[in-house]
mmCIF file of N, CA and C in Angstrom:
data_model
loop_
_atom_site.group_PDB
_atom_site.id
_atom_site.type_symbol
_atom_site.label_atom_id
_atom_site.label_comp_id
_atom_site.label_asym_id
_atom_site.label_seq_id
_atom_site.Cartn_x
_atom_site.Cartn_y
_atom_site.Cartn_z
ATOM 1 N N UNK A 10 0.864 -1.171 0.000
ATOM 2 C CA UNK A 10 0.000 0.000 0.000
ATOM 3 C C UNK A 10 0.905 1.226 0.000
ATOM 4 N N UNK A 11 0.537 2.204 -1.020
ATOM 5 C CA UNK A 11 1.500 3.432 -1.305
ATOM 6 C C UNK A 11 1.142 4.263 0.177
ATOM 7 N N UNK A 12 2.469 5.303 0.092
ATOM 8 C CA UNK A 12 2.112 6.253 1.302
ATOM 9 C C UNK A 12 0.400 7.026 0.936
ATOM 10 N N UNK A 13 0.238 7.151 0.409
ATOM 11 C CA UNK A 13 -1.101 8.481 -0.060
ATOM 12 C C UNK A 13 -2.000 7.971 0.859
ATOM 13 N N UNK A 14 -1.845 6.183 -0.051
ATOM 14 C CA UNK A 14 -3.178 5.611 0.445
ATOM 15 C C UNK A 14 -3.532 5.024 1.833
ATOM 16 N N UNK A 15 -2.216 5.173 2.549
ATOM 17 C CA UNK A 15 -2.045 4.903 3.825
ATOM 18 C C UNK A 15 -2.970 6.263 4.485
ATOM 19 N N UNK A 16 -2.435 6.920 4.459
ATOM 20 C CA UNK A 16 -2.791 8.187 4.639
ATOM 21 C C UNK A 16 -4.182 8.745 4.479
ATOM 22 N N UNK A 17 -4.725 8.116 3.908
ATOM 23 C CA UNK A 17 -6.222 8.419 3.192
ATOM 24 C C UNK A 17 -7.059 7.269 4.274
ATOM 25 N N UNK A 18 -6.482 6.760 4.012
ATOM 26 C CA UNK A 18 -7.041 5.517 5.427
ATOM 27 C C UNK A 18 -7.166 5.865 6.447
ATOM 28 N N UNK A 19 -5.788 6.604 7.405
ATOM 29 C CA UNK A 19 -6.402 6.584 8.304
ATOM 30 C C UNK A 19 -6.652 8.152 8.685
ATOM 31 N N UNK A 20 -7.465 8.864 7.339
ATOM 32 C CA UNK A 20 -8.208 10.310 7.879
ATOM 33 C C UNK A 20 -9.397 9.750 7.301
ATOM 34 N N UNK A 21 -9.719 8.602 6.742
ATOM 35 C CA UNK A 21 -11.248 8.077 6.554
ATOM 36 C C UNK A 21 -11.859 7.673 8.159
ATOM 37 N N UNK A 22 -10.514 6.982 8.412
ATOM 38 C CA UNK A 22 -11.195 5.875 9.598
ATOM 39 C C UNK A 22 -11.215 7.641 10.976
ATOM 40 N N UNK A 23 -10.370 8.093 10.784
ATOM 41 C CA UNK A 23 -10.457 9.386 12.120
ATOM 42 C C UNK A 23 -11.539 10.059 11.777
ATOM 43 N N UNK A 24 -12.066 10.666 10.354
ATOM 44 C CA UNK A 24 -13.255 11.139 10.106
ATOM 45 C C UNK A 24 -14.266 10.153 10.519
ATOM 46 N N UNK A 25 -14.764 9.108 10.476
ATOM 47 C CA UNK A 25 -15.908 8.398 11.198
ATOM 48 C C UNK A 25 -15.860 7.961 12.262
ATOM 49 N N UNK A 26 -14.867 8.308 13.017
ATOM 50 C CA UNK A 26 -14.538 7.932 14.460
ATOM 51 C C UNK A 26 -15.111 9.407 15.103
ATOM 52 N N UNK A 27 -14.525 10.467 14.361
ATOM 53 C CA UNK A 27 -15.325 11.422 15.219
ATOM 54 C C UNK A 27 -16.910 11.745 14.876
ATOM 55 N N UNK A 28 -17.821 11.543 13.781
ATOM 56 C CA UNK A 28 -18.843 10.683 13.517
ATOM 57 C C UNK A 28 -19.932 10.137 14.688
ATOM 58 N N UNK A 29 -19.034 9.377 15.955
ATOM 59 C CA UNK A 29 -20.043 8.784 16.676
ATOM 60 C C UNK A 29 -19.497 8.931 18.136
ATOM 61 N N UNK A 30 -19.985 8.773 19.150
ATOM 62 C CA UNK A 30 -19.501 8.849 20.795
ATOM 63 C C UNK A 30 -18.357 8.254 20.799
ATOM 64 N N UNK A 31 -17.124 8.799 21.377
ATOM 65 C CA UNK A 31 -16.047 8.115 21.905
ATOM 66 C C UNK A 31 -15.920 7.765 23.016
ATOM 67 N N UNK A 32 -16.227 6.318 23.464
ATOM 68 C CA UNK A 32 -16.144 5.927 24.644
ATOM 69 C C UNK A 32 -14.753 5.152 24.729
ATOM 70 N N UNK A 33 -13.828 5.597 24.376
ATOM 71 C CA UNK A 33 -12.595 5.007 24.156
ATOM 72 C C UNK A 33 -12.171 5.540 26.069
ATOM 73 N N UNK A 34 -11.847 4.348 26.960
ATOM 74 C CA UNK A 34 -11.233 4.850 28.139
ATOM 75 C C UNK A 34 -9.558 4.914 28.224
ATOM 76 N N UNK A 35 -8.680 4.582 27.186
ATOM 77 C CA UNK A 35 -7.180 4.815 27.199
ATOM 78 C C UNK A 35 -7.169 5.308 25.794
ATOM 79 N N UNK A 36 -6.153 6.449 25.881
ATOM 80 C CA UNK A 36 -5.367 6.926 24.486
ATOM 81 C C UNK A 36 -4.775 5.481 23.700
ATOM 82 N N UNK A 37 -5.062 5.967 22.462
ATOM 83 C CA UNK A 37 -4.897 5.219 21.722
ATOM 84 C C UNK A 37 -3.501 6.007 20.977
ATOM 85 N N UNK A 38 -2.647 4.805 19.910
ATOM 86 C CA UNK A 38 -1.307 5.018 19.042
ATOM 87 C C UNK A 38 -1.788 5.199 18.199
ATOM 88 N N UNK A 39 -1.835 6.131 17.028
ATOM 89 C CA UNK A 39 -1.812 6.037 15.631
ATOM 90 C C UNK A 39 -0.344 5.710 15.134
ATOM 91 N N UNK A 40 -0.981 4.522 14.449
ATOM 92 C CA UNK A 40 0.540 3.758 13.637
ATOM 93 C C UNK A 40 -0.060 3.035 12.164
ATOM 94 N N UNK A 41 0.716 3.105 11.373
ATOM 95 C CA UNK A 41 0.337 1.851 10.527
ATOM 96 C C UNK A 41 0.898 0.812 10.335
ATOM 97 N N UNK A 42 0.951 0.144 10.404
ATOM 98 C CA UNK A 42 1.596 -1.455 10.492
ATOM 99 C C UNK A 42 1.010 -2.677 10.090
ATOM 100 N N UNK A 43 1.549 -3.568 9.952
ATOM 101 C CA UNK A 43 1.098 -4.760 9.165
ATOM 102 C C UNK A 43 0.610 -5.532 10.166
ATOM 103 N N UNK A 44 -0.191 -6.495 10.063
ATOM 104 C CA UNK A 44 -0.731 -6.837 11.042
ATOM 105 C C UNK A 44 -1.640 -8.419 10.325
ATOM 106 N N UNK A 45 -1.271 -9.799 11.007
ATOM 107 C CA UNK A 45 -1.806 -10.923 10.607
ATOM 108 C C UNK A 45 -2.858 -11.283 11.432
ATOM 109 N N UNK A 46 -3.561 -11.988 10.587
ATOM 110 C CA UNK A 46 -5.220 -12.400 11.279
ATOM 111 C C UNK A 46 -5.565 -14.254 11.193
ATOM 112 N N UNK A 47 -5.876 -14.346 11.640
ATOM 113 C CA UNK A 47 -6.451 -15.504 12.064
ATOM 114 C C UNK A 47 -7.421 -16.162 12.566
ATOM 115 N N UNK A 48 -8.940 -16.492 12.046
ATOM 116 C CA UNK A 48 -9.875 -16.348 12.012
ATOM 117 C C UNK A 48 -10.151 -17.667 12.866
ATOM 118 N N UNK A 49 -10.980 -17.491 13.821
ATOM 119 C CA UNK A 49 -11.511 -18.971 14.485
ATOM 120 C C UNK A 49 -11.957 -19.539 13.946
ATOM 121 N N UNK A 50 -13.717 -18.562 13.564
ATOM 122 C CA UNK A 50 -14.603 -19.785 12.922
ATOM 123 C C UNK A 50 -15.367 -18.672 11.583
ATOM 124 N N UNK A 51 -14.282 -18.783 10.861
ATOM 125 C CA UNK A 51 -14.727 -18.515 9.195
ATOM 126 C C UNK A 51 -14.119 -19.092 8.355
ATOM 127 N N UNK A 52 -14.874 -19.420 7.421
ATOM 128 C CA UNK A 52 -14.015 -20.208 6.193
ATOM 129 C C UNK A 52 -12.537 -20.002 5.478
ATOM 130 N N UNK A 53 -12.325 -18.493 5.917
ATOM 131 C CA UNK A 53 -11.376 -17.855 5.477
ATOM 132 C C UNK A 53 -10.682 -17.693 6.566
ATOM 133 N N UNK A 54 -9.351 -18.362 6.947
ATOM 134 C CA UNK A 54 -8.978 -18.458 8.365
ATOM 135 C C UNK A 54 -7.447 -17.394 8.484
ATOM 136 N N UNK A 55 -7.025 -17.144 7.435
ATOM 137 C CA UNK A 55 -5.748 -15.935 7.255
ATOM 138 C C UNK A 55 -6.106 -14.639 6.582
ATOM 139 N N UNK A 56 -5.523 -13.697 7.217
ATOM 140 C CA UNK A 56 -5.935 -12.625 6.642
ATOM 141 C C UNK A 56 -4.871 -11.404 7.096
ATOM 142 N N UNK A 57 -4.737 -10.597 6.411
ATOM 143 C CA UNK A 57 -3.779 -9.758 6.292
ATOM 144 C C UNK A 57 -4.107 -8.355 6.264
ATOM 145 N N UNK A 58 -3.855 -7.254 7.396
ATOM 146 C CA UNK A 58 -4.565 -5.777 7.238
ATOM 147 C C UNK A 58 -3.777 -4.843 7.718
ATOM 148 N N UNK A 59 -3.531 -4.111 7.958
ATOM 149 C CA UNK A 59 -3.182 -3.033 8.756
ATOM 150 C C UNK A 59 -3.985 -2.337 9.711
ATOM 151 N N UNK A 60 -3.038 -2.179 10.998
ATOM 152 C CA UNK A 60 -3.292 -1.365 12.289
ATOM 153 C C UNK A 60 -3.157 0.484 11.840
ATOM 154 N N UNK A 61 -4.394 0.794 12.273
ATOM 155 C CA UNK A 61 -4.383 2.350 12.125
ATOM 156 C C UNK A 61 -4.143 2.606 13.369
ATOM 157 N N UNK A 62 -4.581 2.308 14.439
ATOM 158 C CA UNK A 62 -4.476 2.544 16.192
ATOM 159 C C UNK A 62 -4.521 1.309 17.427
ATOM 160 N N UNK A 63 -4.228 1.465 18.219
ATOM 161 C CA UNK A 63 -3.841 0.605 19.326
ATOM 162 C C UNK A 63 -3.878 0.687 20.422
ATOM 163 N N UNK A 64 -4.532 0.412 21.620
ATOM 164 C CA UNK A 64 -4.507 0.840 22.875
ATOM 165 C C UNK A 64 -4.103 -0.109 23.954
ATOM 166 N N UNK A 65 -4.425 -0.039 24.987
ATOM 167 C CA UNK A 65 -3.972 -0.582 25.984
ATOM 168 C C UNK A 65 -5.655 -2.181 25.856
ATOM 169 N N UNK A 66 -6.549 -1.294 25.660
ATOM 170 C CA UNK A 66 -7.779 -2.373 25.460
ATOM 171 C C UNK A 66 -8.571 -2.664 23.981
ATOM 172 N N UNK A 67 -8.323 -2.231 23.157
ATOM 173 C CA UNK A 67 -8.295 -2.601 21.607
ATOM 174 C C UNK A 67 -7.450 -2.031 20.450
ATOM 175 N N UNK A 68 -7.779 -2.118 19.174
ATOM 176 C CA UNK A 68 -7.071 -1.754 18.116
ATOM 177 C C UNK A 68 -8.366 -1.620 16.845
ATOM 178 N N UNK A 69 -7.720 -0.838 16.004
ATOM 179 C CA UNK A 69 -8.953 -0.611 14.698
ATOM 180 C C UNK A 69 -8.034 -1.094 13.695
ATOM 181 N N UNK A 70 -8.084 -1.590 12.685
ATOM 182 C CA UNK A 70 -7.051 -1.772 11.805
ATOM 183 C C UNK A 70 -8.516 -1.768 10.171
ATOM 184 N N UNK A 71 -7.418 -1.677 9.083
ATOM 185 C CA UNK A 71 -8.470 -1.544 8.132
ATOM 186 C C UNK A 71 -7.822 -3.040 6.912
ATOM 187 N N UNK A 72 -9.037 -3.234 6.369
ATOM 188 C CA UNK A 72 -8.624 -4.794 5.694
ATOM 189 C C UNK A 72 -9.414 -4.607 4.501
ATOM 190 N N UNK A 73 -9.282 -5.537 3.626
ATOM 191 C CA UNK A 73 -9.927 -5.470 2.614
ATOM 192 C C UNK A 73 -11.102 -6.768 2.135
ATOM 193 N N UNK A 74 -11.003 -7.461 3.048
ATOM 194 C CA UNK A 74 -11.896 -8.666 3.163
ATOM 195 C C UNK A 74 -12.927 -8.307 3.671
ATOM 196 N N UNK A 75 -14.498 -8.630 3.593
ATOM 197 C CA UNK A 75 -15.343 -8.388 3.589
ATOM 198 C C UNK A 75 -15.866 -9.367 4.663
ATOM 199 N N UNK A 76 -15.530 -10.558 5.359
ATOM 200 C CA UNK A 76 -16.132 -11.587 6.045
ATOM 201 C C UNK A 76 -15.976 -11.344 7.408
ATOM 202 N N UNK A 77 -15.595 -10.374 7.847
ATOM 203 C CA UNK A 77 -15.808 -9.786 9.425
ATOM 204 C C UNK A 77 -17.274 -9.511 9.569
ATOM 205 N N UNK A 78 -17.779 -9.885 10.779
ATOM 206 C CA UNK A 78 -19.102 -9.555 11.191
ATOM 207 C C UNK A 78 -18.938 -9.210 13.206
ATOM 208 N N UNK A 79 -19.700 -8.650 13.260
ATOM 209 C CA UNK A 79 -19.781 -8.338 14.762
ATOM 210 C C UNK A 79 -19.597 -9.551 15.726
ATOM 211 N N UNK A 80 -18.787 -9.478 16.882
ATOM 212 C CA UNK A 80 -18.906 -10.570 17.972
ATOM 213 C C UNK A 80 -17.536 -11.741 17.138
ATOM 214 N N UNK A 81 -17.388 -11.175 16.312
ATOM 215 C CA UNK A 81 -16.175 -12.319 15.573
ATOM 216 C C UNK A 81 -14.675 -12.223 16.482
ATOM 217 N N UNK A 82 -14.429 -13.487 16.938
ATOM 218 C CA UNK A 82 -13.016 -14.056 17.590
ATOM 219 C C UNK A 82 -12.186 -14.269 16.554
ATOM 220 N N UNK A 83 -11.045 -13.738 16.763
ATOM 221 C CA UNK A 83 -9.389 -13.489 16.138
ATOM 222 C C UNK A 83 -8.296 -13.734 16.837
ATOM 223 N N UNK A 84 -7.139 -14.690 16.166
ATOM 224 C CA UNK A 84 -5.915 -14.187 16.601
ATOM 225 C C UNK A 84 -5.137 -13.251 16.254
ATOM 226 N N UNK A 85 -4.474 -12.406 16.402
ATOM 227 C CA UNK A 85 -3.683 -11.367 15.724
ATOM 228 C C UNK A 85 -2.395 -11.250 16.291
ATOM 229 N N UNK A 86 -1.769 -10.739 14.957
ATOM 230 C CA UNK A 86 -0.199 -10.762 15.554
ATOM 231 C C UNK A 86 0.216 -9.461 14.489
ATOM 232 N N UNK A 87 1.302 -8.722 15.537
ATOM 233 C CA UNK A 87 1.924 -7.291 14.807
ATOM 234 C C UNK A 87 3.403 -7.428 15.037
ATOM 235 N N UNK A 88 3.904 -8.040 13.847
ATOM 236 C CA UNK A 88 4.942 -8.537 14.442
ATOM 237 C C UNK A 88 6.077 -7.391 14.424
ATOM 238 N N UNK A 89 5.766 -6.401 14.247
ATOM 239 C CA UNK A 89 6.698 -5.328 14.382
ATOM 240 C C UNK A 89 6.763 -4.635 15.620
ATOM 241 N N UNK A 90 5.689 -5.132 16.167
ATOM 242 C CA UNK A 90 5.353 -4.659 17.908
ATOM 243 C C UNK A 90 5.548 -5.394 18.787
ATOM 244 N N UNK A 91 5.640 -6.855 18.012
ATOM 245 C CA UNK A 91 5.990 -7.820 18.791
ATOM 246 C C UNK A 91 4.524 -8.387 19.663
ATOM 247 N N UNK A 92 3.579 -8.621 19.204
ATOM 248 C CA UNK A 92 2.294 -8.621 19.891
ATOM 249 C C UNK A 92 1.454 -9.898 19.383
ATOM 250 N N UNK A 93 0.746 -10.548 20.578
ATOM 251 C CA UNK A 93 0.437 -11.555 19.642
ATOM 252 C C UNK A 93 -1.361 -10.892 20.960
ATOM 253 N N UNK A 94 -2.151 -11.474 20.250
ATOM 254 C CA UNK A 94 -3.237 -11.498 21.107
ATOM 255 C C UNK A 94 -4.720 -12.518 20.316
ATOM 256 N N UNK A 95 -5.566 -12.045 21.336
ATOM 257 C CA UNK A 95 -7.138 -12.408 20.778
ATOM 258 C C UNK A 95 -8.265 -11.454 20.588
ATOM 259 N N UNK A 96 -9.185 -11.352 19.839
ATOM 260 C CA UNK A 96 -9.044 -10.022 20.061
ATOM 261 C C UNK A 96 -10.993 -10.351 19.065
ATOM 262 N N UNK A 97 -11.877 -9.185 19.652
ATOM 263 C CA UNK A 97 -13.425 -9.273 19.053
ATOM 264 C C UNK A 97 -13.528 -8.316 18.419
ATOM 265 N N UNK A 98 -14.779 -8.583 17.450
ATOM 266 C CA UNK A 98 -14.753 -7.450 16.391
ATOM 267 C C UNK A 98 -15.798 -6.378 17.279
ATOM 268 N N UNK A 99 -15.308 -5.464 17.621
ATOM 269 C CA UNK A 99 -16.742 -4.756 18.058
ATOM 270 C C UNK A 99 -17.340 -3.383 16.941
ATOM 271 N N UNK A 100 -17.085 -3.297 15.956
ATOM 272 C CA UNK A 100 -17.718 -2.271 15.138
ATOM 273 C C UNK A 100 -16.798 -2.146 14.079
ATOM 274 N N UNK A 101 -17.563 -2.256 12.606
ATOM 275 C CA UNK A 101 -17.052 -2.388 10.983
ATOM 276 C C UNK A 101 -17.916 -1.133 10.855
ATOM 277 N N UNK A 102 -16.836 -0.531 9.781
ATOM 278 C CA UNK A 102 -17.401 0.565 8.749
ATOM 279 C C UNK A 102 -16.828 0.135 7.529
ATOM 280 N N UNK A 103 -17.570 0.778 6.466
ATOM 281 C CA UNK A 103 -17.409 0.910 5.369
ATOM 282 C C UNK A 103 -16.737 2.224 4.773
ATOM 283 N N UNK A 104 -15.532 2.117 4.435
ATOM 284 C CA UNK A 104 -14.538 3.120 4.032
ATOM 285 C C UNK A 104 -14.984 3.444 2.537
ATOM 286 N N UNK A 105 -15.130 4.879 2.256
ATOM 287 C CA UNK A 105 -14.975 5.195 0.835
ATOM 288 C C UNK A 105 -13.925 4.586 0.087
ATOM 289 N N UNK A 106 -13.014 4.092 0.594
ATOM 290 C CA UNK A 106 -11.910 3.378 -0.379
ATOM 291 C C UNK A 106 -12.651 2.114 -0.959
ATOM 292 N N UNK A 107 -13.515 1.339 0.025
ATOM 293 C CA UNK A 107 -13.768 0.493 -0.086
ATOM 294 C C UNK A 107 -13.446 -0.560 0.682
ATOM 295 N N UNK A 108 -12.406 -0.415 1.568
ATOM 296 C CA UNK A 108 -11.950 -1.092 2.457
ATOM 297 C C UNK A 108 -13.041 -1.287 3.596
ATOM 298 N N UNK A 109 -12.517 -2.281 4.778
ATOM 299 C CA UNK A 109 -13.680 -2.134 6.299
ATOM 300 C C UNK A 109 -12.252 -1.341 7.405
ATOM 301 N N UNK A 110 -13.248 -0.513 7.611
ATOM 302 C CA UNK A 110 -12.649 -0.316 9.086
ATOM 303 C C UNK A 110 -12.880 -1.156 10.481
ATOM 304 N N UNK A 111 -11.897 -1.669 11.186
ATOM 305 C CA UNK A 111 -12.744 -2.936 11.721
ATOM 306 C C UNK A 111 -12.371 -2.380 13.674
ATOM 307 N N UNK A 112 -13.113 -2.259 14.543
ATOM 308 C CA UNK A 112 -12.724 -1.419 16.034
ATOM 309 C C UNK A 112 -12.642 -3.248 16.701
ATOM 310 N N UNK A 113 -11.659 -3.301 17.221
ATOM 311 C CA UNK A 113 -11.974 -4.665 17.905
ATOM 312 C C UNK A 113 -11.233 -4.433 19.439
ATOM 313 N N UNK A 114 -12.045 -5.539 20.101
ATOM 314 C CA UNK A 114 -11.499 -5.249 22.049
ATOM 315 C C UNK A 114 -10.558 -6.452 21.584
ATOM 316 N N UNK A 115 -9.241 -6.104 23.091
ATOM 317 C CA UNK A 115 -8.610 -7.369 23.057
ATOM 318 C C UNK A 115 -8.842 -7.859 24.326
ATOM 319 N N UNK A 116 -9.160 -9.138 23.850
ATOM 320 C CA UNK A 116 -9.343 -10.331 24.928
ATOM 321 C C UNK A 116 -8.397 -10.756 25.828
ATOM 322 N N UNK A 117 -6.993 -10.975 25.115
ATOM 323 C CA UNK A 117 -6.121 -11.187 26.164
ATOM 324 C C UNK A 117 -4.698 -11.443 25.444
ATOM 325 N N UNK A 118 -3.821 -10.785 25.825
ATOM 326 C CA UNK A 118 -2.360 -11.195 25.094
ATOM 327 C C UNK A 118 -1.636 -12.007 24.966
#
């Protein structure tokens, strides 16, 4: 993904974040980074996206796969952060790029 479009990402995903109530209780990182997925129970069990932000109790990252749905269990790993966790989907948007913006809690590291 070129710089622009990095960039365009995550002032899509900050424009619809301010959009709706922030009940976010810890500051969050804006970063972009690569970031692997691992799906419990979908047919499609790897998946590959980038982290726009990160906190102490979730992360938003944006993907281009369409098979995320609410309440969905993940493994994830950032291996540039060195992070491995589990982690729920709690809220998808639909990005003008076309991409999902995906807000997920983490379960446990």
């Amino acid at each position: 993904m070129n710089r622009l479009m990095q960039e365009q990402n995550v002032e899509e995903i900050a424009n619809a974040a301010a959009d709706t109530d922030d009940r976010r209780t810890h500051d969050r990182l804006k970063l972009m980074k690569t970031m692997h997925i691992s799906c419990f129970d979908s047919a499609q069990t790897q998946d590959t996206a980038t982290v726009v932000d990160i906190s102490r109790e979730g992360l938003c990252f944006t993907v281009r796969s369409s098979h995320y749905y609410i309440g969905m269990e993940m493994r994830v790993t950032i291996p540039s952060l060195e992070f491995e966790g589990v982690c729920r989907v709690v809220r998808i948007e639909k990005l003008p790029s076309g991409c999902l913006g995906i807000g997920s809690l983490i379960l446990g590291w």
